[in-house]
Amino acid sequence: MSVMHIVLYLFLIVECYCSFFDPAYIYSGIVWNDTDGKSIQSHAAGILIDPNDNSYWWYGESLKTSTLADHGVNCYHSKDLINWINIGEVLGQKQVVIQNQSGPYVIERPKVVWNPLTKLYVMWFHLDSYDYQYRYAGIATSPTPNGKFTFIDAFQPDGVPSLDMNLYEDKRNGVVQGVYFVRSCNNEYVGISKLTDDYLNTTGITSRIGEPREGHAIFYRNNRYYMMTSHLTGWSPNPAELFVTNQDNLQHAEWSSLGNPTNSPTTFNSQSTFVLPYPSRKFPGTFVYIYMGDRWNAPELLNATYIWLPFTFNSDTNVTLEWQDKWDLNDY
Ligand SMILES: *[C@@H]1O[C@H](CO)[C@@H](O)[C@H](O)[C@H]1NC(C)=O
Ligand SMILES: *[C@@H]1O[C@H](CO)[C@@H](O)[C@H](O)[C@H]1NC(C)=O
Ligand SMILES: *[C@@H]1O[C@H](CO)[C@@H](O)[C@H](O)[C@H]1NC(C)=O
Ligand SMILES: *[C@@H]1O[C@H](CO)[C@@H](O)[C@H](O)[C@H]1NC(C)=O
Ligand SMILES: *[C@@H]1O[C@H](CO)[C@@H](O)[C@H](O)[C@H]1NC(C)=O
């Protein structure tokens, strides 16, 4: 082995050691860039954990221009939640074709789950007219997570006008118990319905919160379900409200309020869209629950940024979310 080789090996060892401890900062409220250095446009996000390699697929609304006809669903891919590769548009506005209706439509809050029965990636999204009177949910599918997705259908699930929505994959120890559709029912209450086995329809509302809420994001921790929500004030921020169940059953869950975990009347100028359980680097075997929200007016819709912050569980019912300009995934 030459001196050159030894130097090279030493360099590689130091390099590996350092990159293992590289900070993995998540910033909030500033423009995020993809691996090409372009700003990430993926609003009202939903994260799909890849069923094959546990990488992350981030689906969201395209740049919030005032021209609805340009809108669609964008997708980004990452192995580490930090470096995001732009996949591009996976569903376009013009693909939505509905009998006796004409677009352009509002396409909001896309969420994707993988169906083990049909082996299809199934996307649900809020589909609406420009004036939010249509109140439908749309469905598109793809054999691969990177699309393109094919528009399948749009309807009012369980016959109820549907606005803000999310999907929740109820997975315990790697086994899917069911996928749930949670949405704002006619902006009057929150309704939760289990999906059919093919994930293309709902099976009736079995759990509800009797007041209007938006930005629903369900997660599971320590034998309880939680639901992060916002109030309804259009694009303006408002106090978040976190709900919890007292039972280990989402199908017939009853919810009670834990108040606003942020103590910020504007939820740090953001609205919830998703909560991602992320395997803790510091405490293996546990999870970091990452709040994901949108800062819509930054300073206008066109400049919307992302707010991602880790929840703190002081106890099962004392849950807080603190502001941090940046935080390191290695510290959680
Ligand atoms: C993204 O790029 C912009 C412009 O170069 C920069 O101001 C911003 O800090 C970058 N964002 C992150 C998270 O590094
Ligand atoms: C669409 O319009 C046609 C002609 O007006 C009507 O016959 C048909 O029932 C309508 N279909 C739906 C789904 O509303
Ligand atoms: C969904 O299920 C309802 C109730 O069974 C049924 O009436 C409706 O036709 C189904 N919709 C679709 C799109 O399959
Ligand atoms: C908002 O976004 C537009 C379009 O991308 C850009 O031209 C403008 O500089 C942005 N403004 C701010 C304050 O970031
Ligand atoms: C929640 O936990 C924090 C940190 O331990 C504590 O300061 C606070 O008083 C607790 N709040 C309630 C309502 O118990």
GROMACS .gro file of C-alpha atoms and ligand atoms in nm:
model
  402
    1MET     CA    1   0.000   0.000   0.000
    2SER     CA    2   0.151   0.331  -0.103
    3VAL     CA    3   0.147   0.647   0.104
    4MET     CA    4  -0.107   0.779  -0.146
    5HIS     CA    5  -0.337   0.488  -0.068
    6ILE     CA    6  -0.308   0.535   0.307
    7VAL     CA    7  -0.389   0.902   0.272
    8LEU     CA    8  -0.686   0.813   0.052
    9TYR     CA    9  -0.818   0.552   0.302
   10LEU     CA   10  -0.779   0.795   0.592
   11PHE     CA   11  -0.965   1.056   0.391
   12LEU     CA   12  -1.250   0.813   0.320
   13ILE     CA   13  -1.280   0.711   0.688
   14VAL     CA   14  -1.293   1.076   0.801
   15GLU     CA   15  -1.541   1.152   0.521
   16CYS     CA   16  -1.777   0.868   0.625
   17TYR     CA   17  -1.751   0.960   0.993
   18CYS     CA   18  -1.830   1.323   0.920
   19SER     CA   19  -2.120   1.261   0.682
   20PHE     CA   20  -2.279   1.030   0.941
   21PHE     CA   21  -2.289   1.322   1.179
   22ASP     CA   22  -2.373   1.582   0.916
   23PRO     CA   23  -2.643   1.804   1.055
   24ALA     CA   24  -2.982   1.733   0.897
   25TYR     CA   25  -3.150   2.067   0.943
   26ILE     CA   26  -3.517   2.124   0.882
   27TYR     CA   27  -3.601   2.490   0.840
   28SER     CA   28  -3.940   2.654   0.873
   29GLY     CA   29  -4.086   2.956   0.702
   30ILE     CA   30  -3.817   3.002   0.437
   31VAL     CA   31  -3.809   2.890   0.075
   32TRP     CA   32  -3.700   2.525   0.041
   33ASN     CA   33  -3.504   2.406  -0.259
   34ASP     CA   34  -3.494   2.075  -0.441
   35THR     CA   35  -3.168   1.901  -0.538
   36ASP     CA   36  -3.156   2.120  -0.851
   37GLY     CA   37  -3.173   2.436  -0.638
   38LYS     CA   38  -3.526   2.520  -0.753
   39SER     CA   39  -3.790   2.616  -0.496
   40ILE     CA   40  -4.008   2.325  -0.387
   41GLN     CA   41  -4.371   2.369  -0.491
   42SER     CA   42  -4.572   2.104  -0.306
   43HIS     CA   43  -4.830   2.264  -0.081
   44ALA     CA   44  -5.084   2.105   0.154
   45ALA     CA   45  -4.850   1.809   0.158
   46GLY     CA   46  -4.911   1.442   0.204
   47ILE     CA   47  -4.619   1.206   0.261
   48LEU     CA   48  -4.622   0.847   0.138
   49ILE     CA   49  -4.367   0.615   0.294
   50ASP     CA   50  -4.255   0.388   0.012
   51PRO     CA   51  -4.375   0.033   0.087
   52ASN     CA   52  -4.059  -0.113  -0.071
   53ASP     CA   53  -3.767   0.094   0.057
   54ASN     CA   54  -3.915   0.332   0.319
   55SER     CA   55  -3.814   0.639   0.119
   56TYR     CA   56  -4.045   0.942   0.117
   57TRP     CA   57  -4.275   1.063  -0.158
   58TRP     CA   58  -4.402   1.415  -0.100
   59TYR     CA   59  -4.720   1.503  -0.292
   60GLY     CA   60  -4.863   1.852  -0.287
   61GLU     CA   61  -5.034   2.130  -0.472
   62SER     CA   62  -4.838   2.302  -0.748
   63LEU     CA   63  -4.742   2.672  -0.739
   64LYS     CA   64  -5.045   2.862  -0.609
   65THR     CA   65  -5.094   3.092  -0.906
   66SER     CA   66  -5.425   3.265  -0.968
   67THR     CA   67  -5.466   3.064  -1.290
   68LEU     CA   68  -5.650   2.747  -1.185
   69ALA     CA   69  -5.597   2.590  -1.527
   70ASP     CA   70  -5.223   2.556  -1.454
   71HIS     CA   71  -5.272   2.372  -1.126
   72GLY     CA   72  -5.200   2.009  -1.052
   73VAL     CA   73  -5.027   1.776  -0.810
   74ASN     CA   74  -4.647   1.783  -0.783
   75CYS     CA   75  -4.425   1.511  -0.638
   76TYR     CA   76  -4.079   1.508  -0.477
   77HIS     CA   77  -3.876   1.209  -0.358
   78SER     CA   78  -3.628   1.179  -0.071
   79LYS     CA   79  -3.446   0.917   0.135
   80ASP     CA   80  -3.367   1.149   0.425
   81LEU     CA   81  -3.640   1.421   0.439
   82ILE     CA   82  -3.367   1.676   0.358
   83ASN     CA   83  -3.266   1.622  -0.006
   84TRP     CA   84  -3.571   1.628  -0.233
   85ILE     CA   85  -3.560   1.525  -0.598
   86ASN     CA   86  -3.821   1.691  -0.818
   87ILE     CA   87  -4.034   1.424  -0.987
   88GLY     CA   88  -4.260   1.681  -1.152
   89GLU     CA   89  -4.634   1.700  -1.202
   90VAL     CA   90  -4.802   1.362  -1.142
   91LEU     CA   91  -5.163   1.471  -1.199
   92GLY     CA   92  -5.269   1.765  -1.414
   93GLN     CA   93  -5.575   1.979  -1.395
   94LYS     CA   94  -5.676   1.888  -1.750
   95GLN     CA   95  -5.692   1.515  -1.665
   96VAL     CA   96  -6.001   1.571  -1.451
   97VAL     CA   97  -6.299   1.508  -1.676
   98ILE     CA   98  -6.646   1.488  -1.522
   99GLN     CA   99  -6.973   1.442  -1.701
  100ASN     CA  100  -7.176   1.763  -1.724
  101GLN     CA  101  -6.912   1.963  -1.536
  102SER     CA  102  -6.639   2.184  -1.668
  103GLY     CA  103  -6.317   2.297  -1.507
  104PRO     CA  104  -6.081   2.436  -1.434
  105TYR     CA  105  -6.114   2.281  -1.092
  106VAL     CA  106  -5.961   2.346  -0.756
  107ILE     CA  107  -5.737   2.047  -0.670
  108GLU     CA  108  -5.630   2.051  -0.307
  109ARG     CA  109  -5.466   1.841  -0.033
  110PRO     CA  110  -5.360   1.538  -0.242
  111LYS     CA  111  -5.280   1.227  -0.036
  112VAL     CA  112  -5.148   0.894  -0.161
  113VAL     CA  113  -5.159   0.543  -0.012
  114TRP     CA  114  -5.050   0.210  -0.156
  115ASN     CA  115  -5.312  -0.062  -0.192
  116PRO     CA  116  -5.164  -0.411  -0.134
  117LEU     CA  117  -5.465  -0.581  -0.300
  118THR     CA  118  -5.465  -0.397  -0.631
  119LYS     CA  119  -5.093  -0.300  -0.613
  120LEU     CA  120  -5.195   0.052  -0.709
  121TYR     CA  121  -5.095   0.384  -0.558
  122VAL     CA  122  -5.426   0.555  -0.483
  123MET     CA  123  -5.450   0.934  -0.463
  124TRP     CA  124  -5.742   1.118  -0.304
  125PHE     CA  125  -5.781   1.493  -0.330
  126HIS     CA  126  -6.033   1.769  -0.265
  127LEU     CA  127  -6.194   1.857  -0.596
  128ASP     CA  128  -6.391   2.174  -0.621
  129SER     CA  129  -6.517   2.454  -0.841
  130TYR     CA  130  -6.341   2.792  -0.822
  131ASP     CA  131  -6.607   2.912  -0.576
  132TYR     CA  132  -6.590   2.598  -0.356
  133GLN     CA  133  -6.953   2.501  -0.417
  134TYR     CA  134  -6.889   2.166  -0.591
  135ARG     CA  135  -6.743   1.994  -0.279
  136TYR     CA  136  -6.627   1.663  -0.420
  137ALA     CA  137  -6.341   1.424  -0.353
  138GLY     CA  138  -6.142   1.301  -0.652
  139ILE     CA  139  -5.949   0.977  -0.697
  140ALA     CA  140  -5.657   0.892  -0.925
  141THR     CA  141  -5.436   0.583  -0.938
  142SER     CA  142  -5.094   0.482  -1.064
  143PRO     CA  143  -4.896   0.155  -1.070
  144THR     CA  144  -4.590   0.352  -0.953
  145PRO     CA  145  -4.547   0.627  -0.691
  146ASN     CA  146  -4.389   0.866  -0.942
  147GLY     CA  147  -4.697   0.860  -1.169
  148LYS     CA  148  -4.837   0.973  -1.383
  149PHE     CA  149  -5.164   0.915  -1.205
  150THR     CA  150  -5.481   0.839  -1.401
  151PHE     CA  151  -5.799   1.020  -1.297
  152ILE     CA  152  -6.060   0.761  -1.193
  153ASP     CA  153  -6.364   0.927  -1.041
  154ALA     CA  154  -6.504   1.210  -0.832
  155PHE     CA  155  -6.800   1.200  -0.596
  156GLN     CA  156  -6.925   1.309  -0.255
  157PRO     CA  157  -6.813   1.023  -0.026
  158ASP     CA  158  -7.103   0.878   0.175
  159GLY     CA  159  -7.324   1.130  -0.005
  160VAL     CA  160  -7.186   1.421   0.201
  161PRO     CA  161  -7.038   1.740   0.050
  162SER     CA  162  -6.662   1.715   0.109
  163LEU     CA  163  -6.400   1.991   0.145
  164ASP     CA  164  -6.059   1.976   0.323
  165MET     CA  165  -5.951   1.614   0.353
  166ASN     CA  166  -5.679   1.369   0.439
  167LEU     CA  167  -5.612   0.996   0.430
  168TYR     CA  168  -5.483   0.804   0.729
  169GLU     CA  169  -5.319   0.465   0.685
  170ASP     CA  170  -5.376   0.281   1.012
  171LYS     CA  171  -5.066   0.063   1.028
  172ARG     CA  172  -4.966  -0.128   1.343
  173ASN     CA  173  -4.637  -0.316   1.357
  174GLY     CA  174  -4.621  -0.311   0.979
  175VAL     CA  175  -4.975  -0.446   0.932
  176VAL     CA  176  -5.235  -0.220   0.768
  177GLN     CA  177  -5.561  -0.227   0.968
  178GLY     CA  178  -5.738  -0.003   0.722
  179VAL     CA  179  -5.720   0.333   0.551
  180TYR     CA  180  -5.946   0.616   0.664
  181PHE     CA  181  -6.080   0.921   0.485
  182VAL     CA  182  -6.116   1.226   0.711
  183ARG     CA  183  -6.276   1.541   0.581
  184SER     CA  184  -6.469   1.857   0.647
  185CYS     CA  185  -6.832   1.759   0.587
  186ASN     CA  186  -6.994   2.060   0.422
  187ASN     CA  187  -6.778   2.272   0.659
  188GLU     CA  188  -7.017   2.173   0.938
  189TYR     CA  189  -6.837   1.885   1.111
  190VAL     CA  190  -6.545   1.644   1.070
  191GLY     CA  191  -6.634   1.296   0.941
  192ILE     CA  192  -6.414   0.985   0.935
  193SER     CA  193  -6.491   0.687   0.711
  194LYS     CA  194  -6.303   0.365   0.651
  195LEU     CA  195  -6.222   0.302   0.285
  196THR     CA  196  -6.328  -0.007   0.095
  197ASP     CA  197  -6.061  -0.273   0.040
  198ASP     CA  198  -5.968  -0.123  -0.299
  199TYR     CA  199  -5.943   0.227  -0.144
  200LEU     CA  200  -6.177   0.364  -0.415
  201ASN     CA  201  -6.482   0.433  -0.196
  202THR     CA  202  -6.585   0.499   0.163
  203THR     CA  203  -6.801   0.276   0.383
  204GLY     CA  204  -6.994   0.529   0.591
  205ILE     CA  205  -6.906   0.783   0.861
  206THR     CA  206  -6.830   0.606   1.189
  207SER     CA  207  -6.650   0.878   1.384
  208ARG     CA  208  -6.694   1.252   1.395
  209ILE     CA  209  -6.602   1.579   1.562
  210GLY     CA  210  -6.919   1.786   1.591
  211GLU     CA  211  -6.763   2.118   1.492
  212PRO     CA  212  -6.610   2.241   1.167
  213ARG     CA  213  -6.231   2.194   1.143
  214GLU     CA  214  -5.981   2.188   0.856
  215GLY     CA  215  -5.626   2.068   0.790
  216HIS     CA  216  -5.695   1.730   0.953
  217ALA     CA  217  -5.385   1.522   1.026
  218ILE     CA  218  -5.425   1.195   1.217
  219PHE     CA  219  -5.143   1.004   1.385
  220TYR     CA  220  -5.112   0.721   1.636
  221ARG     CA  221  -4.896   0.708   1.946
  222ASN     CA  222  -4.904   0.504   2.266
  223ASN     CA  223  -5.246   0.340   2.207
  224ARG     CA  224  -5.419   0.663   2.113
  225TYR     CA  225  -5.507   0.845   1.795
  226TYR     CA  226  -5.444   1.215   1.768
  227MET     CA  227  -5.583   1.458   1.515
  228MET     CA  228  -5.423   1.795   1.448
  229THR     CA  229  -5.670   2.044   1.299
  230SER     CA  230  -5.717   2.413   1.225
  231HIS     CA  231  -6.021   2.632   1.250
  232LEU     CA  232  -6.181   2.778   0.935
  233THR     CA  233  -6.058   3.124   0.836
  234GLY     CA  234  -5.978   3.085   0.466
  235TRP     CA  235  -5.607   3.140   0.390
  236SER     CA  236  -5.555   3.334   0.716
  237PRO     CA  237  -5.397   3.143   1.004
  238ASN     CA  238  -5.584   3.062   1.325
  239PRO     CA  239  -5.526   2.864   1.646
  240ALA     CA  240  -5.469   2.493   1.586
  241GLU     CA  241  -5.660   2.238   1.789
  242LEU     CA  242  -5.530   1.893   1.877
  243PHE     CA  243  -5.777   1.613   1.948
  244VAL     CA  244  -5.715   1.275   2.109
  245THR     CA  245  -5.914   0.952   2.139
  246ASN     CA  246  -5.954   0.769   2.468
  247GLN     CA  247  -5.957   0.432   2.296
  248ASP     CA  248  -5.745   0.219   2.071
  249ASN     CA  249  -6.001   0.210   1.788
  250LEU     CA  250  -6.026   0.463   1.510
  251GLN     CA  251  -6.334   0.309   1.352
  252HIS     CA  252  -6.563   0.435   1.630
  253ALA     CA  253  -6.333   0.689   1.791
  254GLU     CA  254  -6.462   0.961   2.021
  255TRP     CA  255  -6.246   1.271   2.031
  256SER     CA  256  -6.167   1.518   2.305
  257SER     CA  257  -5.978   1.843   2.268
  258LEU     CA  258  -5.628   1.904   2.403
  259GLY     CA  259  -5.640   2.268   2.294
  260ASN     CA  260  -5.378   2.449   2.089
  261PRO     CA  261  -5.040   2.277   2.136
  262THR     CA  262  -4.854   2.575   1.990
  263ASN     CA  263  -4.982   2.844   2.228
  264SER     CA  264  -4.958   3.063   1.919
  265PRO     CA  265  -5.291   3.217   1.813
  266THR     CA  266  -5.180   3.180   1.450
  267THR     CA  267  -5.010   2.838   1.491
  268PHE     CA  268  -4.683   3.015   1.397
  269ASN     CA  269  -4.865   3.153   1.094
  270SER     CA  270  -4.942   2.809   0.953
  271GLN     CA  271  -5.216   2.555   0.889
  272SER     CA  272  -5.173   2.182   0.947
  273THR     CA  273  -5.161   1.938   0.657
  274PHE     CA  274  -4.989   1.619   0.782
  275VAL     CA  275  -4.813   1.460   1.079
  276LEU     CA  276  -4.529   1.225   0.988
  277PRO     CA  277  -4.400   0.966   1.236
  278TYR     CA  278  -4.026   0.959   1.167
  279PRO     CA  279  -3.798   0.690   1.319
  280SER     CA  280  -3.592   0.861   1.588
  281ARG     CA  281  -3.218   0.875   1.521
  282LYS     CA  282  -3.142   0.955   1.885
  283PHE     CA  283  -3.376   0.705   2.052
  284PRO     CA  284  -3.400   0.403   1.817
  285GLY     CA  285  -3.733   0.224   1.838
  286THR     CA  286  -3.926   0.546   1.902
  287PHE     CA  287  -4.067   0.805   1.663
  288VAL     CA  288  -4.048   1.180   1.617
  289TYR     CA  289  -4.391   1.315   1.524
  290ILE     CA  290  -4.336   1.592   1.273
  291TYR     CA  291  -4.603   1.859   1.233
  292MET     CA  292  -4.624   1.968   0.870
  293GLY     CA  293  -4.804   2.289   0.788
  294ASP     CA  294  -4.834   2.557   0.525
  295ARG     CA  295  -4.766   2.926   0.571
  296TRP     CA  296  -5.003   3.042   0.301
  297ASN     CA  297  -4.954   3.419   0.317
  298ALA     CA  298  -4.577   3.454   0.287
  299PRO     CA  299  -4.638   3.732   0.186
  300GLU     CA  300  -4.897   3.599  -0.058
  301LEU     CA  301  -5.024   3.257  -0.167
  302LEU     CA  302  -4.768   3.249  -0.447
  303ASN     CA  303  -4.491   3.255  -0.183
  304ALA     CA  304  -4.634   2.993   0.053
  305THR     CA  305  -4.366   2.818   0.261
  306TYR     CA  306  -4.353   2.510   0.483
  307ILE     CA  307  -4.350   2.476   0.861
  308TRP     CA  308  -4.218   2.140   0.988
  309LEU     CA  309  -4.171   2.107   1.364
  310PRO     CA  310  -4.141   1.813   1.607
  311PHE     CA  311  -4.413   1.759   1.870
  312THR     CA  312  -4.310   1.727   2.235
  313PHE     CA  313  -4.503   1.474   2.447
  314ASN     CA  314  -4.474   1.583   2.809
  315SER     CA  315  -4.738   1.317   2.869
  316ASP     CA  316  -5.004   1.152   2.651
  317THR     CA  317  -5.234   1.448   2.703
  318ASN     CA  318  -4.982   1.729   2.750
  319VAL     CA  319  -4.855   1.780   2.398
  320THR     CA  320  -4.672   2.090   2.281
  321LEU     CA  321  -4.520   2.225   1.962
  322GLU     CA  322  -4.246   2.484   1.993
  323TRP     CA  323  -4.117   2.720   1.730
  324GLN     CA  324  -3.766   2.661   1.599
  325ASP     CA  325  -3.612   2.844   1.301
  326LYS     CA  326  -3.426   2.521   1.232
  327TRP     CA  327  -3.380   2.186   1.405
  328ASP     CA  328  -3.156   1.889   1.346
  329LEU     CA  329  -3.314   1.547   1.278
  330ASN     CA  330  -3.009   1.394   1.456
  331ASP     CA  331  -3.117   1.555   1.784
  332TYR     CA  332  -3.458   1.381   1.795
  333LIG     C1  333  -3.315   2.810  -0.102
  333LIG     O1  334  -3.253   2.899  -0.192
  333LIG     C2  335  -3.274   3.036  -0.158
  333LIG     C3  336  -3.217   3.120  -0.270
  333LIG     O2  337  -3.087   3.079  -0.298
  333LIG     C4  338  -3.210   3.065  -0.023
  333LIG     O3  339  -3.236   3.199   0.014
  333LIG     C5  340  -3.271   2.971   0.081
  333LIG     O4  341  -3.205   2.989   0.206
  333LIG     C6  342  -3.258   2.826   0.038
  333LIG     N1  343  -3.330   2.744   0.134
  333LIG     C7  344  -3.274   2.654   0.214
  333LIG     C8  345  -3.362   2.580   0.308
  333LIG     O5  346  -3.154   2.632   0.215
  334LIG     C1  347  -7.580   1.514  -1.811
  334LIG     O1  348  -7.660   1.591  -1.895
  334LIG     C2  349  -7.745   1.514  -1.979
  334LIG     C3  350  -7.812   1.609  -2.079
  334LIG     O2  351  -7.858   1.723  -2.013
  334LIG     C4  352  -7.845   1.438  -1.893
  334LIG     O3  353  -7.927   1.358  -1.974
  334LIG     C5  354  -7.768   1.348  -1.797
  334LIG     O4  355  -7.857   1.286  -1.707
  334LIG     C6  356  -7.666   1.429  -1.718
  334LIG     N1  357  -7.581   1.339  -1.642
  334LIG     C7  358  -7.548   1.362  -1.514
  334LIG     C8  359  -7.455   1.262  -1.450
  334LIG     O5  360  -7.589   1.456  -1.450
  335LIG     C1  361  -6.962   0.396  -0.314
  335LIG     O1  362  -7.043   0.324  -0.224
  335LIG     C2  363  -7.178   0.368  -0.223
  335LIG     C3  364  -7.248   0.296  -0.110
  335LIG     O2  365  -7.231   0.156  -0.122
  335LIG     C4  366  -7.240   0.342  -0.359
  335LIG     O3  367  -7.375   0.387  -0.361
  335LIG     C5  368  -7.160   0.419  -0.464
  335LIG     O4  369  -7.210   0.391  -0.592
  335LIG     C6  370  -7.014   0.384  -0.456
  335LIG     N1  371  -6.942   0.476  -0.541
  335LIG     C7  372  -6.848   0.437  -0.623
  335LIG     C8  373  -6.780   0.546  -0.700
  335LIG     O5  374  -6.816   0.321  -0.637
  336LIG     C1  375  -4.306   3.565  -0.438
  336LIG     O1  376  -4.303   3.478  -0.549
  336LIG     C2  377  -4.286   3.543  -0.673
  336LIG     C3  378  -4.301   3.438  -0.785
  336LIG     O2  379  -4.222   3.327  -0.759
  336LIG     C4  380  -4.149   3.610  -0.675
  336LIG     O3  381  -4.132   3.679  -0.796
  336LIG     C5  382  -4.140   3.709  -0.558
  336LIG     O4  383  -4.009   3.760  -0.551
  336LIG     C6  384  -4.172   3.637  -0.428
  336LIG     N1  385  -4.176   3.736  -0.320
  336LIG     C7  386  -4.120   3.712  -0.202
  336LIG     C8  387  -4.132   3.824  -0.101
  336LIG     O5  388  -4.062   3.610  -0.175
  337LIG     C1  389  -4.727   2.036   3.038
  337LIG     O1  390  -4.591   2.000   3.055
  337LIG     C2  391  -4.505   2.112   3.069
  337LIG     C3  392  -4.361   2.061   3.068
  337LIG     O2  393  -4.344   1.960   3.163
  337LIG     C4  394  -4.541   2.186   3.195
  337LIG     O3  395  -4.460   2.300   3.208
  337LIG     C5  396  -4.687   2.230   3.186
  337LIG     O4  397  -4.725   2.290   3.309
  337LIG     C6  398  -4.776   2.111   3.158
  337LIG     N1  399  -4.911   2.159   3.132
  337LIG     C7  400  -5.017   2.108   3.193
  337LIG     C8  401  -5.148   2.167   3.155
  337LIG     O5  402  -5.008   2.019   3.277
   0.00000   0.00000   0.00000
